[in-house]
mmCIF file of C-alpha atoms in Angstrom:
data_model
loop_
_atom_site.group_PDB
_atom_site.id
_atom_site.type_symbol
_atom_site.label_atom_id
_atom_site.label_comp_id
_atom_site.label_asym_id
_atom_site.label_seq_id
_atom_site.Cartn_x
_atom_site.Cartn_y
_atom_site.Cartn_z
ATOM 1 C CA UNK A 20 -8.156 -120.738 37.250
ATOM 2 C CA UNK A 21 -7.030 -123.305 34.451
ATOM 3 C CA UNK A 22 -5.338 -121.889 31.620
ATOM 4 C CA UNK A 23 -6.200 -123.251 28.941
ATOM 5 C CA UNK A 24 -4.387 -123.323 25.352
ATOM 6 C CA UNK A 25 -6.648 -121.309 23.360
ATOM 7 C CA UNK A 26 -6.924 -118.938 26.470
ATOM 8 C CA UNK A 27 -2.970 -118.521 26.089
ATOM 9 C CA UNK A 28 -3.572 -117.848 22.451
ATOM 10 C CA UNK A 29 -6.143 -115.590 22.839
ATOM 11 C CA UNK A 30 -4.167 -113.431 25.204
ATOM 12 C CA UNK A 31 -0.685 -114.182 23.681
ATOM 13 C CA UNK A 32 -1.161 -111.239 20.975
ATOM 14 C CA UNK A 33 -1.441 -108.733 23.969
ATOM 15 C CA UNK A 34 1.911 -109.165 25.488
ATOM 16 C CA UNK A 35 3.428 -109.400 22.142
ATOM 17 C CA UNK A 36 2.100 -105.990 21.237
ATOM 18 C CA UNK A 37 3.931 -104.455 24.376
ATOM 19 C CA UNK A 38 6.321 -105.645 23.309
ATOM 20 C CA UNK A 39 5.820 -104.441 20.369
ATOM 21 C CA UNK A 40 5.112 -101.020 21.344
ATOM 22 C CA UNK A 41 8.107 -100.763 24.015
ATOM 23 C CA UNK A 42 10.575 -101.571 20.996
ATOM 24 C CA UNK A 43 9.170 -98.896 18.513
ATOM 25 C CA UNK A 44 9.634 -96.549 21.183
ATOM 26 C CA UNK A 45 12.960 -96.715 22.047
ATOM 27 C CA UNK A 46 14.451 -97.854 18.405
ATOM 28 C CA UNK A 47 15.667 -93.776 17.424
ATOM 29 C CA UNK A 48 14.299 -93.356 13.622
ATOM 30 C CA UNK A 49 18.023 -92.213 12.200
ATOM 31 C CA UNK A 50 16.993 -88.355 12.379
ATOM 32 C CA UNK A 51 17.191 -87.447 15.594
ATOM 33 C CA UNK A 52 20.575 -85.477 15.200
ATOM 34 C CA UNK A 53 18.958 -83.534 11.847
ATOM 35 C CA UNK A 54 17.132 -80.819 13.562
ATOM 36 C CA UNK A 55 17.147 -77.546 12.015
ATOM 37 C CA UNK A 56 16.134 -76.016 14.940
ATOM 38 C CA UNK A 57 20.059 -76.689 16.921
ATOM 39 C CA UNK A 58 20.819 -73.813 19.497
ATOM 40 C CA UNK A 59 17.031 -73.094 19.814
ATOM 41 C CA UNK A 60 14.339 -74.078 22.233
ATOM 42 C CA UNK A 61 10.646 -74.783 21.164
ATOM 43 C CA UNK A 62 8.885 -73.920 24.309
ATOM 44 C CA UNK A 63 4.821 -72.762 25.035
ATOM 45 C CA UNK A 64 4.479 -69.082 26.364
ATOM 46 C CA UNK A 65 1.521 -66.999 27.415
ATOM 47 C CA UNK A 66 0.544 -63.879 25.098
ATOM 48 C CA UNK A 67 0.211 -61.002 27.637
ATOM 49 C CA UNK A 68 0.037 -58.593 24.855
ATOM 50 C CA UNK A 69 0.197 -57.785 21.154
ATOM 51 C CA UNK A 70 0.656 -54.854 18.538
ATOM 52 C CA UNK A 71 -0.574 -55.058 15.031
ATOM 53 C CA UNK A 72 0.673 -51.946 14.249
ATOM 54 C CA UNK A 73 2.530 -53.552 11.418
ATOM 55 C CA UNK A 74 0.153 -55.574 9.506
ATOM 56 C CA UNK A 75 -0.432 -54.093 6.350
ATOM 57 C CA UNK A 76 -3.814 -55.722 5.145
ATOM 58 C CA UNK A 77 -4.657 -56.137 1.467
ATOM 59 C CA UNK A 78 -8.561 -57.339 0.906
ATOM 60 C CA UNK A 79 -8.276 -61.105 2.803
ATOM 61 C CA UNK A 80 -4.288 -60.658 2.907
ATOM 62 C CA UNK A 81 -2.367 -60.126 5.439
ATOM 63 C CA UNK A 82 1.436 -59.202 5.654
ATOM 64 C CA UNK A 83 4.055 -57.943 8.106
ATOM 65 C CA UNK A 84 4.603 -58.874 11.596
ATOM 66 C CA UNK A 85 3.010 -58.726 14.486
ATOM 67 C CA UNK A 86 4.627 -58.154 18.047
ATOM 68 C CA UNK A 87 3.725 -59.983 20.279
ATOM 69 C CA UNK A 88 4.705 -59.765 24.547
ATOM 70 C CA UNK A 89 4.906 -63.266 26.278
ATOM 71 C CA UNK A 90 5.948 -65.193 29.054
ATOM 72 C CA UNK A 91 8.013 -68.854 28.940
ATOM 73 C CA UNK A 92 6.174 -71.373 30.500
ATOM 74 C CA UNK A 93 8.614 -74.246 30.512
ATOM 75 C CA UNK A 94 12.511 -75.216 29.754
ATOM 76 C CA UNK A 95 15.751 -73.184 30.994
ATOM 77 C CA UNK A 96 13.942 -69.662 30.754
ATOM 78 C CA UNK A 97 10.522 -70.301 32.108
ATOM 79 C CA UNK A 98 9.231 -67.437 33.909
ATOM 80 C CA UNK A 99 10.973 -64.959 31.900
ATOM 81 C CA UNK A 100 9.192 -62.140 29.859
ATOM 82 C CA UNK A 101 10.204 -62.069 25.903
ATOM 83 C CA UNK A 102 9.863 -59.784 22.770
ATOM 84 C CA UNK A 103 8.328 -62.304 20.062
ATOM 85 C CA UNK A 104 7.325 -61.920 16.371
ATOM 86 C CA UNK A 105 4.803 -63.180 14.348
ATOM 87 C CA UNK A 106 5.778 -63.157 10.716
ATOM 88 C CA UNK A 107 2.935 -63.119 8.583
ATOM 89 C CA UNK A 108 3.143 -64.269 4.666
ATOM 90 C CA UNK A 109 0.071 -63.369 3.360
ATOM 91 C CA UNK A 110 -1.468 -67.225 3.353
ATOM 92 C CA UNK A 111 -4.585 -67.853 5.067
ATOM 93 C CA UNK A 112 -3.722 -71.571 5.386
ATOM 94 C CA UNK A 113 -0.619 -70.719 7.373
ATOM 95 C CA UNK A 114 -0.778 -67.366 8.683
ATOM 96 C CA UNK A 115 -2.175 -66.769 12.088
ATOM 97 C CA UNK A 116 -2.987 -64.581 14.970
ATOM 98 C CA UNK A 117 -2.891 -64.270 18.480
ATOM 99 C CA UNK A 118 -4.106 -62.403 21.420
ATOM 100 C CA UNK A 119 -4.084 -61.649 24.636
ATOM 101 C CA UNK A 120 -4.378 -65.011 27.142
ATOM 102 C CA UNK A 121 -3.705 -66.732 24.235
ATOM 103 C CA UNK A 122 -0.831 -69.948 24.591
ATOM 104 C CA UNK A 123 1.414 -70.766 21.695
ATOM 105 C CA UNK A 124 4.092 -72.583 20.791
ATOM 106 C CA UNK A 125 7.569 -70.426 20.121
ATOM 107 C CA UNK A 126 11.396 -70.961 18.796
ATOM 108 C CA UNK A 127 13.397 -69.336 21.225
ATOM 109 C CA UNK A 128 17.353 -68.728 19.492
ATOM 110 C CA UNK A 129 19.985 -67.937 22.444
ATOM 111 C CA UNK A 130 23.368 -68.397 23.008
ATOM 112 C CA UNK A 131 24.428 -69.416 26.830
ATOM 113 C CA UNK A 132 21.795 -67.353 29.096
ATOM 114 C CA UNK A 133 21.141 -64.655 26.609
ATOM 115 C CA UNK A 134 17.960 -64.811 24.848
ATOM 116 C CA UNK A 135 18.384 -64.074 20.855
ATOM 117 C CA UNK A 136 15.443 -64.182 18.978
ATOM 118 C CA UNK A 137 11.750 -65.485 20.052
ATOM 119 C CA UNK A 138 9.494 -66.474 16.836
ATOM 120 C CA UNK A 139 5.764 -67.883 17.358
ATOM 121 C CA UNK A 140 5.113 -70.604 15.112
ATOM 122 C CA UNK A 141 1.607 -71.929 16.211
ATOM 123 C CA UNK A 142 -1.435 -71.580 18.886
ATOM 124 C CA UNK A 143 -0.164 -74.517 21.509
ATOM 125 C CA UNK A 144 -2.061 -77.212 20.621
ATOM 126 C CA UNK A 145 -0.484 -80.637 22.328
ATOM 127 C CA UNK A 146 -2.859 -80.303 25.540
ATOM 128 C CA UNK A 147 -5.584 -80.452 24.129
ATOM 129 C CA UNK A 148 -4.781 -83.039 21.631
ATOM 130 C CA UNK A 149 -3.675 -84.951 24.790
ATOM 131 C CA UNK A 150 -6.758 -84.659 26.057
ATOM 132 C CA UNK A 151 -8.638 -85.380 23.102
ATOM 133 C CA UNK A 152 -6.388 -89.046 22.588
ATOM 134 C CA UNK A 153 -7.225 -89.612 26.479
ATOM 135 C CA UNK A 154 -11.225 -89.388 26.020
ATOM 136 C CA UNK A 155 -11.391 -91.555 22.925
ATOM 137 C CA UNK A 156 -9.081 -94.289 24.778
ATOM 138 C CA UNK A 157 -11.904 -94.168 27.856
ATOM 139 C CA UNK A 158 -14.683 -94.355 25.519
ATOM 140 C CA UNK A 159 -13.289 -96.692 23.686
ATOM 141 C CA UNK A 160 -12.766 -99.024 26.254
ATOM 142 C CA UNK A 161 -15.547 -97.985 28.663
ATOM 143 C CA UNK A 162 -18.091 -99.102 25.454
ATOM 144 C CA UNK A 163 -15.619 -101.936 24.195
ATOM 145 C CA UNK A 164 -14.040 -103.348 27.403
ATOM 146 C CA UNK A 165 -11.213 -105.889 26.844
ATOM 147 C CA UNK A 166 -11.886 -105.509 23.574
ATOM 148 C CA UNK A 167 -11.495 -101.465 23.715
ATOM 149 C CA UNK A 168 -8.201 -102.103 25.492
ATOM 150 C CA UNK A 169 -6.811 -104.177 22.484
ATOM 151 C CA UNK A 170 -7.824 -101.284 19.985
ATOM 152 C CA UNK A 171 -6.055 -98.801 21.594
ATOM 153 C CA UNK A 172 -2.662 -101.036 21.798
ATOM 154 C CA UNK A 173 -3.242 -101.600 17.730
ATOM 155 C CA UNK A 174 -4.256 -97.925 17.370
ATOM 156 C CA UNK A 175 -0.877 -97.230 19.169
ATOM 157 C CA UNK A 176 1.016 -99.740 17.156
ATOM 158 C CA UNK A 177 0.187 -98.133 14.158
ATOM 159 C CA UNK A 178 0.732 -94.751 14.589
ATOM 160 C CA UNK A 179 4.511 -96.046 16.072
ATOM 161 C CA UNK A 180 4.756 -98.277 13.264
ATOM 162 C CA UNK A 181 3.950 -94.845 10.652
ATOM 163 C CA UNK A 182 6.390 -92.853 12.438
ATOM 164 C CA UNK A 183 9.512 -94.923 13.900
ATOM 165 C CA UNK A 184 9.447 -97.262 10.862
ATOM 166 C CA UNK A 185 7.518 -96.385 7.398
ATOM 167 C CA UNK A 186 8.726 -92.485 7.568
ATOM 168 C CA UNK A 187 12.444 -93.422 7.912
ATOM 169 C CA UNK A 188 12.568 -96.173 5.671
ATOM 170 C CA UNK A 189 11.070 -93.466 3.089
ATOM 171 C CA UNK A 190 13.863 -90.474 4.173
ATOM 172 C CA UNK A 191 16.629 -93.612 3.651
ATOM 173 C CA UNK A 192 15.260 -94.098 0.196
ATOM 174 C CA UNK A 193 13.852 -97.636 0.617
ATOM 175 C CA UNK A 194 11.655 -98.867 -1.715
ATOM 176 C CA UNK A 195 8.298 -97.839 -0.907
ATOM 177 C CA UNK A 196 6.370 -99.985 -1.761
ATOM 178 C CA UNK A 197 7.944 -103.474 -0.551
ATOM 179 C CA UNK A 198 8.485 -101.897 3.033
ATOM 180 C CA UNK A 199 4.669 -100.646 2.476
ATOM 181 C CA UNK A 200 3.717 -104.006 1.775
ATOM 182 C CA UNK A 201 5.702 -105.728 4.735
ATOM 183 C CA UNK A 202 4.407 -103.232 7.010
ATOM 184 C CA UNK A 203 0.826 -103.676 6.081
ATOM 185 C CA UNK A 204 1.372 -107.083 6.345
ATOM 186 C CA UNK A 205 3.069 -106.601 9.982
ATOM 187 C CA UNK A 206 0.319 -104.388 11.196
ATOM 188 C CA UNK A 207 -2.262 -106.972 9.615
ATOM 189 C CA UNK A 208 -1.052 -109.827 11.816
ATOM 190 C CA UNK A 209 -1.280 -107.986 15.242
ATOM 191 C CA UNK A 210 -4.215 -105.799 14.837
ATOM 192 C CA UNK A 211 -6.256 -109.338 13.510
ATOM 193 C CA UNK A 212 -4.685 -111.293 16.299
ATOM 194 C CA UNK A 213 -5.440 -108.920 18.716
ATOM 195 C CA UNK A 214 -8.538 -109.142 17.647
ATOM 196 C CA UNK A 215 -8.729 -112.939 17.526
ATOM 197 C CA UNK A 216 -5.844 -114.518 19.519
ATOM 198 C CA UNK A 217 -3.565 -116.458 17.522
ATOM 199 C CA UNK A 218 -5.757 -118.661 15.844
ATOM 200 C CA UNK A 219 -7.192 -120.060 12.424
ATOM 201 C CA UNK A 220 -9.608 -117.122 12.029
ATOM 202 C CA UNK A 221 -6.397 -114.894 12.202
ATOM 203 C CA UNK A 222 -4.811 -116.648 9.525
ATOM 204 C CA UNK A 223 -8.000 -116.866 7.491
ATOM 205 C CA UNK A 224 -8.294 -112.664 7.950
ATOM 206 C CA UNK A 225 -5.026 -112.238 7.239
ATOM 207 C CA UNK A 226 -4.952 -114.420 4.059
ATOM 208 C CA UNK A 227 -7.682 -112.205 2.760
ATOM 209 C CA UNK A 228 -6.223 -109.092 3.789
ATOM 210 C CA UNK A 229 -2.831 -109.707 2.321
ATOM 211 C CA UNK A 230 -4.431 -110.846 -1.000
ATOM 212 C CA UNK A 231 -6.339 -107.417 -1.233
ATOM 213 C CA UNK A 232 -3.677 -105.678 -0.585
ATOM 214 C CA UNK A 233 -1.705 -106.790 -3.039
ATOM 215 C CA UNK A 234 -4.612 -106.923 -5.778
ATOM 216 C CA UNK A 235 -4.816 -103.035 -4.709
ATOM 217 C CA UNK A 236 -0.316 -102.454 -4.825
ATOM 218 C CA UNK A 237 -0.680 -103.967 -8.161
ATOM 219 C CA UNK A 238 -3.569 -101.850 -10.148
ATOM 220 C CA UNK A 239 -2.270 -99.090 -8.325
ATOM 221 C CA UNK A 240 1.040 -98.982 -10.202
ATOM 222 C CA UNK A 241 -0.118 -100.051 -13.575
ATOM 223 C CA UNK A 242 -3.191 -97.222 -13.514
ATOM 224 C CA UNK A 243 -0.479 -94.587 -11.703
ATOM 225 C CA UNK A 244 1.758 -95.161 -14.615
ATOM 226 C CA UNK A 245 -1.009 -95.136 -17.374
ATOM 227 C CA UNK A 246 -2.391 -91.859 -15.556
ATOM 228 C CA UNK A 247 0.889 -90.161 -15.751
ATOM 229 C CA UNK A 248 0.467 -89.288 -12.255
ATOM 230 C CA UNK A 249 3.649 -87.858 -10.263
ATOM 231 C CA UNK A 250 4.413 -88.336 -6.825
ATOM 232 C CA UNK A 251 4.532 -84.189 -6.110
ATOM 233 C CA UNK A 252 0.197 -84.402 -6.372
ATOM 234 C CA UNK A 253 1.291 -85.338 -2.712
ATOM 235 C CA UNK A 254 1.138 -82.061 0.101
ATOM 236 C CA UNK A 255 4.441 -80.540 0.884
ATOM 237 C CA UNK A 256 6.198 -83.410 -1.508
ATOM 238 C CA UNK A 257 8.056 -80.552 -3.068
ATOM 239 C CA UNK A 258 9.228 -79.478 0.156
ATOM 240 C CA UNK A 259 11.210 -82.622 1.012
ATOM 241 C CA UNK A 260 12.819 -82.299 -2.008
ATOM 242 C CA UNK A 261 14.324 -78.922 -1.572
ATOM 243 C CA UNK A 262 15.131 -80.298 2.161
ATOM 244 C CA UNK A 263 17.699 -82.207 0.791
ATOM 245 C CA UNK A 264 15.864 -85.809 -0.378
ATOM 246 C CA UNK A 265 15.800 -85.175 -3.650
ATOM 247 C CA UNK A 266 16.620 -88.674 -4.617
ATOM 248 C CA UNK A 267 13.354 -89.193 -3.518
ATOM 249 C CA UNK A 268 11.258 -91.420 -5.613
ATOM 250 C CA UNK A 269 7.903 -89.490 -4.932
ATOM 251 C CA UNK A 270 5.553 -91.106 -7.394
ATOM 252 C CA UNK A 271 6.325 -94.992 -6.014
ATOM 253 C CA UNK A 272 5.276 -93.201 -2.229
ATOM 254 C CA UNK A 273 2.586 -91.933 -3.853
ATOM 255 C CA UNK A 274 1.355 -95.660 -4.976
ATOM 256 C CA UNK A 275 2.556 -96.855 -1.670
ATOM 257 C CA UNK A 276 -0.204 -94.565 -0.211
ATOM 258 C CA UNK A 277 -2.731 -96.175 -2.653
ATOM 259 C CA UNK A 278 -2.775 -99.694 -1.123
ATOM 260 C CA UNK A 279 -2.052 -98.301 2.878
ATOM 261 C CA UNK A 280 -4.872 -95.866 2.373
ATOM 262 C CA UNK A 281 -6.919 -98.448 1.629
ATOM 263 C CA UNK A 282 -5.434 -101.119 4.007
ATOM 264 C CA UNK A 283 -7.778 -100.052 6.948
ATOM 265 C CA UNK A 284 -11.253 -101.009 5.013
ATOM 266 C CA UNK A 285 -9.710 -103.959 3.733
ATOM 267 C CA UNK A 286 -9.346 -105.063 7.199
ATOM 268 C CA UNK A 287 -12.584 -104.036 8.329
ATOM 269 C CA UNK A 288 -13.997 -106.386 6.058
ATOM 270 C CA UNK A 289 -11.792 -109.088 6.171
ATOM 271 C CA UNK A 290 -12.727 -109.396 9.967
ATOM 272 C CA UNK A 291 -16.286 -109.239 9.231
ATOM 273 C CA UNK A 292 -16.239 -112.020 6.835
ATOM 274 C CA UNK A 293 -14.490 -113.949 9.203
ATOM 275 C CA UNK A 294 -16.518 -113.485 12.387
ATOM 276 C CA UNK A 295 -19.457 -114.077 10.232
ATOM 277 C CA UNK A 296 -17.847 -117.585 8.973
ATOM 278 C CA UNK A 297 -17.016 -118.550 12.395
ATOM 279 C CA UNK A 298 -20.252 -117.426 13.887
ATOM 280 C CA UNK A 299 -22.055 -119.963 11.432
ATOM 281 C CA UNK A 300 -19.470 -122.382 12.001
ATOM 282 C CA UNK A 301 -19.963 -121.933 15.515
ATOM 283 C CA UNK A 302 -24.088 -122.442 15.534
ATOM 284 C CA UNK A 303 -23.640 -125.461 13.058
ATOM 285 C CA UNK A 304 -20.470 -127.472 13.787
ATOM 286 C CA UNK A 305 -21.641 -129.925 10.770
ATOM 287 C CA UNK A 306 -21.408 -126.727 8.103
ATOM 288 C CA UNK A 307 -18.964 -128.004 4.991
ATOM 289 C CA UNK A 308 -16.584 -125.803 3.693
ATOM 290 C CA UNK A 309 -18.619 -124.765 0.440
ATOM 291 C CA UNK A 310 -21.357 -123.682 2.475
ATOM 292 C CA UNK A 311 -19.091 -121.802 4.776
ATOM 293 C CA UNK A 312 -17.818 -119.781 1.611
ATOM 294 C CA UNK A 313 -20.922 -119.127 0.259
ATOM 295 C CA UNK A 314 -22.136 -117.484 4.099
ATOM 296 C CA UNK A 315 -19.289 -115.152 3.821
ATOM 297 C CA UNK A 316 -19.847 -114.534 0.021
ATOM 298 C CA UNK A 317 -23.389 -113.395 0.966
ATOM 299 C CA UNK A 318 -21.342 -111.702 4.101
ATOM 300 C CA UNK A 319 -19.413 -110.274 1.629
ATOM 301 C CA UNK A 320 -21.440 -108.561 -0.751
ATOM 302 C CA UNK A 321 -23.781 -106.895 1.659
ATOM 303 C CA UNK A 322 -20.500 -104.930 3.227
ATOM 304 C CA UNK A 323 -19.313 -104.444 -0.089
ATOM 305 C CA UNK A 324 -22.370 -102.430 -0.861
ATOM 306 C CA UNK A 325 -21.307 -99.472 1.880
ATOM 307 C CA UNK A 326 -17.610 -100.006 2.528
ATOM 308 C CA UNK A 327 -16.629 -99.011 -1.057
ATOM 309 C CA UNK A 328 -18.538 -96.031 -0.610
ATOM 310 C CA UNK A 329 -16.910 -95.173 2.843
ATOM 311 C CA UNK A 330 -13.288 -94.911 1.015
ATOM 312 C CA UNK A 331 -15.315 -92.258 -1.684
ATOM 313 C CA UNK A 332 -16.083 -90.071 1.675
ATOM 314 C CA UNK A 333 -13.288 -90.169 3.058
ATOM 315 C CA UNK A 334 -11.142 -89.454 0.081
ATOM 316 C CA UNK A 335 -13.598 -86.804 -1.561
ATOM 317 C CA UNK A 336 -13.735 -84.915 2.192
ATOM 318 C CA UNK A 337 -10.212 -84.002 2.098
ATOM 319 C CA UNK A 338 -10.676 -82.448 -1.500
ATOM 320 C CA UNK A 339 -14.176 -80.529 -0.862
ATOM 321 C CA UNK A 340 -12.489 -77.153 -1.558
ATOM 322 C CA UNK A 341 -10.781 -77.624 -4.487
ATOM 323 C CA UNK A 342 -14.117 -79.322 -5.725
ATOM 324 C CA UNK A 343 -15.791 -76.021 -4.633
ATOM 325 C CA UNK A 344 -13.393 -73.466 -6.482
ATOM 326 C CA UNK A 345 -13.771 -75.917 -9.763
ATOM 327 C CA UNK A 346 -17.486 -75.053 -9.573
ATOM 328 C CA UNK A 347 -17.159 -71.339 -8.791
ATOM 329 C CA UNK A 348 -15.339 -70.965 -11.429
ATOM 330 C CA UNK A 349 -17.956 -73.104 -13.980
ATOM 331 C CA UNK A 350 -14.613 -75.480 -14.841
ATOM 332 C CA UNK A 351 -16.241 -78.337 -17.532
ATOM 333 C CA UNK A 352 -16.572 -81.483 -15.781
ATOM 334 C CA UNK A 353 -14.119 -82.914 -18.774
ATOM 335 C CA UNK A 354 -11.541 -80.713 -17.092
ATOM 336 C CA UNK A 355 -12.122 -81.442 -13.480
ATOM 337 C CA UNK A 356 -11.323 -85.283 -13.920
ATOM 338 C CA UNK A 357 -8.664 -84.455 -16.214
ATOM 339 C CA UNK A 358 -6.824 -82.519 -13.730
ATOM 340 C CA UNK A 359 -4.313 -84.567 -12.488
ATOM 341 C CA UNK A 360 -4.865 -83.745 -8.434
ATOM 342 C CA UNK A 361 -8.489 -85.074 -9.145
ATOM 343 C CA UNK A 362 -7.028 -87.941 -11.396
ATOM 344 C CA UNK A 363 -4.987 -89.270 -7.989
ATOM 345 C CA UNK A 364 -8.009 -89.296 -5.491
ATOM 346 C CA UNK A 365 -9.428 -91.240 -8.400
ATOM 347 C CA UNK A 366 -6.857 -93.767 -8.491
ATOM 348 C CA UNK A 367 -6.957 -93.593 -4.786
ATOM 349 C CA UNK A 368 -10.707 -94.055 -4.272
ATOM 350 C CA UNK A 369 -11.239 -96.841 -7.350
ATOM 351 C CA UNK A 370 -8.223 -98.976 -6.776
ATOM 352 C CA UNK A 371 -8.834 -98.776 -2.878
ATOM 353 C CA UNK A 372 -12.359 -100.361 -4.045
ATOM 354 C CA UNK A 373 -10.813 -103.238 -5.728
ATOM 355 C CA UNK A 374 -8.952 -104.384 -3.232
ATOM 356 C CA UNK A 375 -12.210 -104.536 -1.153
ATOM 357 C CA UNK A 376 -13.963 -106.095 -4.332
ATOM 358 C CA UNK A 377 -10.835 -109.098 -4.036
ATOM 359 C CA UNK A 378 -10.389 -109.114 -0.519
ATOM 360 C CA UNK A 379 -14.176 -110.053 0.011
ATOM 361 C CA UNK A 380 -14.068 -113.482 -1.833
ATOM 362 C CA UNK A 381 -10.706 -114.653 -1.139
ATOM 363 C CA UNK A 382 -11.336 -114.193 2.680
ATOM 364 C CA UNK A 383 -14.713 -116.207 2.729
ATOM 365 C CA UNK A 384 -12.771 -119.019 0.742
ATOM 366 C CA UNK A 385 -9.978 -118.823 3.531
ATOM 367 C CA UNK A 386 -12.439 -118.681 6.005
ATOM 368 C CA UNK A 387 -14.707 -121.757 5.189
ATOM 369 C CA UNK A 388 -12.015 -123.470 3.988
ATOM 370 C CA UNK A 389 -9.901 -123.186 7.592
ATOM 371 C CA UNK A 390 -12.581 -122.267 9.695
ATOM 372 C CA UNK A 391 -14.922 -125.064 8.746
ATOM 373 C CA UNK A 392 -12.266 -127.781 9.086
ATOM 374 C CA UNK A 393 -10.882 -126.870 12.137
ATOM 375 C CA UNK A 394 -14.867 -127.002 13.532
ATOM 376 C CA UNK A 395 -15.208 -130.765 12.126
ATOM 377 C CA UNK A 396 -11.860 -131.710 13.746
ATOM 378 C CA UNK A 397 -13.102 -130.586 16.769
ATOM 379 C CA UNK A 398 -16.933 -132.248 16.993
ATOM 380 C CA UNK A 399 -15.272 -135.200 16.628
ATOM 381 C CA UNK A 400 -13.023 -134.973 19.002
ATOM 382 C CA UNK A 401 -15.560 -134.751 21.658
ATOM 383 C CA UNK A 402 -17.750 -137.585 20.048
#
């Protein structure tokens, strides 16, 4: 079989994110050694049996501890039968319960072969979320092919780009918003190439993408500032800073999150534009470039019309309950969007929207104005 250039290109991006993906794995994030958990083991066990003789309940709260007799099912005391307690705060959203049959994840505190103290911390839930990652992977590329197979490698990317890279460079106190930006802008280039292969229409997405992400970085920190919003609107923010990170600079993570939020629609429908420009390009070689940019304007503004509403969903989903106790409790609508938790999904949602108002035009201009070209060059060439 010949192997051709563009054939190399397209297929290039692949190997590169193994690479890719083999690096972030093994580079250690810096925090390996900070584990408050030294001198422990966190281990699954089986729940044989409980008492709840000493939960005190108090309408829908619950305190005390309940006792709970297990076996360990992995590590250096697997097999053995342990004494465990489940502390109980009186917090729906983190208490819990277990019973009988029941598998959950445990601390175990010893000291040589001696056994100290067992606490359960959670129901065991990494199996299943194994299983869960395994079945969208097959559907994903029994549906997608090739195609499904490049998704999950970006999918994997990112989620090793969040964790070995973004969430250290945070904890180090790195400016959040430039190594944002240069991650977005990382991530951009492989998950579009992958996409693509290493060619024009990758540039032209990419050009788009990195233009409405900055459009988005920038009216994120001007309306962040002018909405006197503070980083801590962010879950468990306060937390890290009685961890020991109080040097934090919460509210420039918080507009960090604006424009990477956001990042994933942007490059939804960047690559639409594109694939629409070179689909046109494709069908009629003789196209100029201002007609190219007006088929992905047109492109453009149909997606707009349901993308900007998919970043409302997803933003006002995660909020449904506070929106619920706002109207059970007949709070003025003057209040509700005063309130400054509500005030940062609406920076989120709005400024996420004008990136994907920018990024719409300035990718159909890349597009026809590379795409287009590169089409001409190559008609004649073969006349």
């Amino acid at each position: 079989m010949k192997i051709t250039r563009e054939k190399i290109a397209y297929h290039a991006p692949v190997l590169a994110a193994l690479v890719m993906i083999i690096v972030l794995f093994l580079i250690p994030t810096g925090f390996e050694g900070a584990q408050i958990y030294k001198g422990t083991e966190r281990r699954p066990v089986r729940v044989l049996s409980v008492n709840n003789d000493n939960i005190i309940d108090t309408g829908l709260i619950r305190s005390g501890e309940q006792s709970c007799e297990a076996t360990v099912l992995s590590g250096i005391f697997k097999g053995r039968t342990v004494q465990a307690v489940n502390m109980l705060t009186g917090s729906l959203e983190q208490d819990k319960l277990f019973s009988p049959g029941d598998k959950a994840y445990a601390v175990i505190s010893y000291s040589g072969d001696e056994i100290l103290s067992v606490t359960m911390t959670d129901h065991y839930r990494l199996n299943a979320e194994l299983v869960l990652a395994v079945i969208f992977a097959v559907f994903l590329i029994f549906f997608a092919g090739q195609t499904g197979v490049r998704s999950v490698l970006s999918f994997i990317i990112t989620v090793l780009m969040i964790w070995k890279v973004v969430v250290p460079c945070y904890l180090k106190g790195h400016n959040p918003i430039i190594v944002g930006g240069i991650i977005i802008t990382v991530l951009s280039f492989i998950i579009v190439a992958l996409v693509y292969g290493f060619d024009k229409r990758t540039l032209a997405a990419v050009t788009g993408i990195i233009s409405g992400i900055i459009v988005t970085a920038v009216i994120g920190i001007i309306f962040t500032d002018e909405f006197k919003i503070h980083g801590a609107v962010m879950s468990y923010s306060e937390s890290l800073l009685y961890s020991g990170f109080s040097d934090l600079n919460l509210t420039q993570i918080f507009m960090a999150s604006i424009f990477i939020g956001s990042s994933g629609a942007v490059m939804d429908l960047a690559v639409d534009i594109t694939s629409a420009i070179a689909e046109v390009v494709a069908k009629k070689p003789d196209i100029t470039r201002l007609e190219a940019v007006k088929s992905g304007m047109n492109v453009g503004r149909a997606a707009m019309g349901t993308i900007t509403t998919t970043l409302l969903l997803a933003y006002s989903g995660s909020c449904i309950a506070l929106l619920m106790v706002f109207m059970a409790q007949g709070t003025p609508i003057g209040n509700i969007l005063n309130y400054k938790y509500v005030a940062a999904e609406i920076v989120h949602t709005v400024v996420g929207s004008f990136g994907l108002v920018c990024v719409a035009p300035l990718t159909a201009i890349a597009g026809g104005m590379l795409l287009a070209e590169h089409k001409k060059e190559d008609s004649r060439k073969e006349q």
